[in-house]
PDB file of C-alpha atoms in Angstrom:
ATOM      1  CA  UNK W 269       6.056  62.363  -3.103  1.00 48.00           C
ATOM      2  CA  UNK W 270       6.657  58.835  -2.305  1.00 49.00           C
ATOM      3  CA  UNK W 271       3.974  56.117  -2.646  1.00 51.00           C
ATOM      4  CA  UNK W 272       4.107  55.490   1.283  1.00 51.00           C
ATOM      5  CA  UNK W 273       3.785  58.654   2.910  1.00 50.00           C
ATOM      6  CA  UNK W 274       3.120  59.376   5.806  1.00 52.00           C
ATOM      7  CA  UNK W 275      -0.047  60.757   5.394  1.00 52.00           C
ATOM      8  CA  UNK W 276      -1.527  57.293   4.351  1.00 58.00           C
ATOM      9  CA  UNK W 277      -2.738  55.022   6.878  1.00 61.00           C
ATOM     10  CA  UNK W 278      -0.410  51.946   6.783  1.00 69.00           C
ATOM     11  CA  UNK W 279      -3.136  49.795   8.998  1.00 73.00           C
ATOM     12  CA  UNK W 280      -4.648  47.024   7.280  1.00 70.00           C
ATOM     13  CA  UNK W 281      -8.210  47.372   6.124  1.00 73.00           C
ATOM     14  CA  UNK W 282     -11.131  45.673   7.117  1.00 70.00           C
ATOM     15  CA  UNK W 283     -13.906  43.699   5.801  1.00 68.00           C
ATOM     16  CA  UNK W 284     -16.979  43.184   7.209  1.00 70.00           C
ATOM     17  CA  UNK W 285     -18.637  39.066   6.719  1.00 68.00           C
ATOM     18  CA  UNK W 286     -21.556  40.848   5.100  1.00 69.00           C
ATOM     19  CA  UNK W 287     -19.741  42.485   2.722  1.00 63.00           C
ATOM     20  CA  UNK W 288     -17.815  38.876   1.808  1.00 63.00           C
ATOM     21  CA  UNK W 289     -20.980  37.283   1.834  1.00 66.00           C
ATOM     22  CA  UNK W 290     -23.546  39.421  -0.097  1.00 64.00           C
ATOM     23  CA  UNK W 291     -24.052  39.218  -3.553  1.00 64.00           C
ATOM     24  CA  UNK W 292     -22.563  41.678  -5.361  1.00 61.00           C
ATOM     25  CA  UNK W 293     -24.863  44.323  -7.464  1.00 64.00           C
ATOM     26  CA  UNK W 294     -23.905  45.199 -10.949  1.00 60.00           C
ATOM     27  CA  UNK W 295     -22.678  49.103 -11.164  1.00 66.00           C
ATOM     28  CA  UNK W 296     -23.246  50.713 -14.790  1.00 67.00           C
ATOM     29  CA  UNK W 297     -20.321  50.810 -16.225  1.00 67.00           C
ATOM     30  CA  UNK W 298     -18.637  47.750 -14.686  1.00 68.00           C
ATOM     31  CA  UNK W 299     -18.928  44.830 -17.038  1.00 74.00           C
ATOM     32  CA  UNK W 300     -20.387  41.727 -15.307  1.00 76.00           C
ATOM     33  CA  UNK W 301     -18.308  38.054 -14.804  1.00 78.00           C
ATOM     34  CA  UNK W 302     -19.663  35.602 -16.966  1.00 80.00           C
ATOM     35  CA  UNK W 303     -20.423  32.505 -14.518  1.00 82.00           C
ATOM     36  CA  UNK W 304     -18.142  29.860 -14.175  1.00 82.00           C
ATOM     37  CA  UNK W 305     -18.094  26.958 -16.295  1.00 85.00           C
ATOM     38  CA  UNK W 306     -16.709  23.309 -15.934  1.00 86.00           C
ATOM     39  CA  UNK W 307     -13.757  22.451 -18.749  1.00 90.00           C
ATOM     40  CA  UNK W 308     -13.478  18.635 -19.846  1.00 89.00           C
ATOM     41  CA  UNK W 309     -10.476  18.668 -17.909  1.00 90.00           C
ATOM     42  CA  UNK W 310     -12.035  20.325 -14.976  1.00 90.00           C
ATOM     43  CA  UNK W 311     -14.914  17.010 -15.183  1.00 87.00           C
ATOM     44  CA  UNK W 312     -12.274  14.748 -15.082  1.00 86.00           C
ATOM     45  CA  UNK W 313     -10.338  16.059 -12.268  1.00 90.00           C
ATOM     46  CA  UNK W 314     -13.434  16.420 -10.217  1.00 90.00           C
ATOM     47  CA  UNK W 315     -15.186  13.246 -11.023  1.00 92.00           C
ATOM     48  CA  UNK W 316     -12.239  10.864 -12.429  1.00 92.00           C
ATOM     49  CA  UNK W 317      -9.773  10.882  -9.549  1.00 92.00           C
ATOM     50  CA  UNK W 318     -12.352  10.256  -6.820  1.00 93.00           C
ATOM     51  CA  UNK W 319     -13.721   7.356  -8.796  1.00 95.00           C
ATOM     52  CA  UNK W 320      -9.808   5.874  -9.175  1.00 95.00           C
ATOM     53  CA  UNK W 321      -9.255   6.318  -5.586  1.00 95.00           C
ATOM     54  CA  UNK W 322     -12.624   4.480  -4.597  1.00 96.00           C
ATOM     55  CA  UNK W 323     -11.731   1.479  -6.960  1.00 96.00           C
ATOM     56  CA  UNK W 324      -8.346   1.368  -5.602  1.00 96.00           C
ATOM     57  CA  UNK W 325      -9.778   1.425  -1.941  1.00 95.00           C
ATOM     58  CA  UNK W 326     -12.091  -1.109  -3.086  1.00 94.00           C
ATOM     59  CA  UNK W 327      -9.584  -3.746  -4.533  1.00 92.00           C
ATOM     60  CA  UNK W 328      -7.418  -3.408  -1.188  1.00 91.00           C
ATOM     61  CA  UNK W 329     -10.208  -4.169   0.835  1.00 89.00           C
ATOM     62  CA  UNK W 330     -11.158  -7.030  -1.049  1.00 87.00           C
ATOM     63  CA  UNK W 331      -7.799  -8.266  -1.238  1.00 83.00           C
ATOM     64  CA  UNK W 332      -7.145  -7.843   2.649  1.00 80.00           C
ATOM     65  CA  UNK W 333     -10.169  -9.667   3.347  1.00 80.00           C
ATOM     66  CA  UNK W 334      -9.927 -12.623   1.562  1.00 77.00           C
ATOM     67  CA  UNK W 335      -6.354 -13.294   1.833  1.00 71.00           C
ATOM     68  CA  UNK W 336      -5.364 -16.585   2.292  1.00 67.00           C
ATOM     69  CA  UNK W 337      -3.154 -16.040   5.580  1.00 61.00           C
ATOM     70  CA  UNK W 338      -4.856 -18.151   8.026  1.00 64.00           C
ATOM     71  CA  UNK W 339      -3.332 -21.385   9.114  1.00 62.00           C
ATOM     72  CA  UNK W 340      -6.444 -23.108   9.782  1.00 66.00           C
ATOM     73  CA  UNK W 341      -9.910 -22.911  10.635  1.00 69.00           C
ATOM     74  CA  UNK W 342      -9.728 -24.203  14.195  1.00 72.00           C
ATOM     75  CA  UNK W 343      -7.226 -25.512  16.295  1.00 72.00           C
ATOM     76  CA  UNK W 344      -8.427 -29.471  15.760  1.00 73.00           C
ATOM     77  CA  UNK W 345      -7.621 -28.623  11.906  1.00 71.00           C
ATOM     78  CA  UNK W 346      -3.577 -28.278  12.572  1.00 73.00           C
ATOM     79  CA  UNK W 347      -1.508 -31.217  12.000  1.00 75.00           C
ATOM     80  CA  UNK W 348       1.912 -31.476  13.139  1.00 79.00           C
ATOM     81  CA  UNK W 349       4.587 -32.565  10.210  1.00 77.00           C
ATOM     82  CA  UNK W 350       6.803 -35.214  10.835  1.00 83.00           C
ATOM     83  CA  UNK W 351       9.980 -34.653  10.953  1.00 84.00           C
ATOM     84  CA  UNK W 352      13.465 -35.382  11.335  1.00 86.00           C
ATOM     85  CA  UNK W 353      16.762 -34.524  12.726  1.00 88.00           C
ATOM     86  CA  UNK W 354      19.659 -34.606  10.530  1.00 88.00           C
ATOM     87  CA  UNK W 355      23.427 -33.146  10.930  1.00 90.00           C
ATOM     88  CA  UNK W 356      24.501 -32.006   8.389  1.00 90.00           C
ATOM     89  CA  UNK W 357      27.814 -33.761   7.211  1.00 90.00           C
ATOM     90  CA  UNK W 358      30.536 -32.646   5.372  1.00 90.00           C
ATOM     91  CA  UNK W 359      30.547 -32.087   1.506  1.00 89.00           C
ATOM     92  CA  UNK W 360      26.548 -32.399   2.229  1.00 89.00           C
ATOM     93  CA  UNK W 361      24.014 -29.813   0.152  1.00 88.00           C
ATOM     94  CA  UNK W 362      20.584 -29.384   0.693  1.00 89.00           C
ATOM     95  CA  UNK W 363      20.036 -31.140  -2.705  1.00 90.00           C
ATOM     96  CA  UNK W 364      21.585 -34.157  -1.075  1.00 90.00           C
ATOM     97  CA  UNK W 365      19.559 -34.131   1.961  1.00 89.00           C
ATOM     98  CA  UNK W 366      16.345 -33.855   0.523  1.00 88.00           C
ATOM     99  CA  UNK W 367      17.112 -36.190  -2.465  1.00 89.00           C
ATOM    100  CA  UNK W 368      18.066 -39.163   0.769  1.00 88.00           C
ATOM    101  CA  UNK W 369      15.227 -38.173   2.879  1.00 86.00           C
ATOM    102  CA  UNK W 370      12.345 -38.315   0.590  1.00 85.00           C
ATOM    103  CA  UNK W 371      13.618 -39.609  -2.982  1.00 87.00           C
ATOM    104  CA  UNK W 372      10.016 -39.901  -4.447  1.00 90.00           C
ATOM    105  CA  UNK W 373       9.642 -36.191  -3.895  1.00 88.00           C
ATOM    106  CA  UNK W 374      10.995 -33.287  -6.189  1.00 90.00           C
ATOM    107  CA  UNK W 375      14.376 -32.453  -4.327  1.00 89.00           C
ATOM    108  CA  UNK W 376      13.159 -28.293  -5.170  1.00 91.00           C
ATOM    109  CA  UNK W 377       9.751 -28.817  -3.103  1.00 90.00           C
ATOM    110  CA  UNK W 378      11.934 -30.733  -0.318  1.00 89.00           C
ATOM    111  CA  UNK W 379      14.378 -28.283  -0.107  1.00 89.00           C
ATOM    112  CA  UNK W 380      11.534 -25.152  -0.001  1.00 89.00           C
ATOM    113  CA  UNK W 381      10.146 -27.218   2.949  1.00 88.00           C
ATOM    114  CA  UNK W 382      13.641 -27.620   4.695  1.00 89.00           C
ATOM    115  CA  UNK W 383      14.138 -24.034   4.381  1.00 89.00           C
ATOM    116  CA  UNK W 384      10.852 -22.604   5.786  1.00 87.00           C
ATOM    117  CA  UNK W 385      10.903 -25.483   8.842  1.00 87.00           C
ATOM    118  CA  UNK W 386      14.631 -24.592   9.549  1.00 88.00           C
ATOM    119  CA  UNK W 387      13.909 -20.626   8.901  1.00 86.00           C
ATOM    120  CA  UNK W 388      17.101 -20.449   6.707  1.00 86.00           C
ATOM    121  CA  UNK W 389      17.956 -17.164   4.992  1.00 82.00           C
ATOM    122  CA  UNK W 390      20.461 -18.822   2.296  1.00 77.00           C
ATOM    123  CA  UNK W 391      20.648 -22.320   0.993  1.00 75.00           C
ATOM    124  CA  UNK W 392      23.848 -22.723   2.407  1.00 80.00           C
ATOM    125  CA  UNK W 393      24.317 -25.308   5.353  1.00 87.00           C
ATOM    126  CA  UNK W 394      27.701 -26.103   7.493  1.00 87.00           C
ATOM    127  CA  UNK W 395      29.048 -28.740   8.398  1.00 90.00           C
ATOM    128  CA  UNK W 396      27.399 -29.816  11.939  1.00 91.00           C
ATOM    129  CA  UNK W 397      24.825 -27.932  11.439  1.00 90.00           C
ATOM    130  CA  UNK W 398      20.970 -29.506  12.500  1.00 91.00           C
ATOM    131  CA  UNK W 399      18.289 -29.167  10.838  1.00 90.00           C
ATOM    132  CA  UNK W 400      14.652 -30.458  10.417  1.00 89.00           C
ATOM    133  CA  UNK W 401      13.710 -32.370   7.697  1.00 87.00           C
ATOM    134  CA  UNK W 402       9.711 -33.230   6.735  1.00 85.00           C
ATOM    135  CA  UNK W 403       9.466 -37.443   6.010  1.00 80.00           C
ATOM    136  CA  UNK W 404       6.252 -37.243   4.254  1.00 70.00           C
TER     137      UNK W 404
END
């Protein structure tokens, strides 16, 4: 005979909450479970990765809230840069530009400031082209 036969009941079985819940009772002959214990690696699992995670929630809170991103306090704090408008020539660079416009300045520092005003995406300029250039 077959292990499923028809004579067993195929249904699934049943088991009452009370019987999940209650605490079991020790039967002679049945050995008993020793109780669960916590391993070293068991501690740090548990304990260690929560703590990580809480630091690293910590430092990115921190670092959100006192990033420097603001412009300015208030509106009276702004200041408008002065600037100018210069077409670009032929043969011209940016070094050029910046190194005529404010030679006292470090031609890099002019040309970072020409580049954020003009919202450039290379350092290359064409011929014609206009861009604003800070005086001070």
């Amino acid at each position: 005979m077959s292990a499923f036969s028809a004579s067993q009941d195929s249904r699934p079985q049943f088991v009452s909450v009370q019987h999940l819940t209650s605490v079991p009772q020790v039967r002679p002959g049945k050995e008993q479970l020793p109780p669960l214990r916590l391993t070293r690696r068991g501690r740090v699992v548990l304990i260690g990765i929560p703590l990580v995670l809480l630091a690293v929630l910590i430092f990115l809170l921190a670092g959100f809230l006192n990033a420097p991103a603001k412009a300015a306090d208030s509106a009276a704090d702004l200041s408008i840069t002065p600037t100018v408008s210069v077409t670009v020539q032929s043969g011209e660079s940016l070094w050029a530009i910046a190194a005529a416009v404010a030679p006292e300045r470090d031609p890099r520092d002019v040309i970072a400031d020409i580049v954020q005003l003009n919202n450039l995406t290379a350092g290359a300029v064409v011929p014609g082209q206009q861009l604003f250039v800070p005086v001070k």
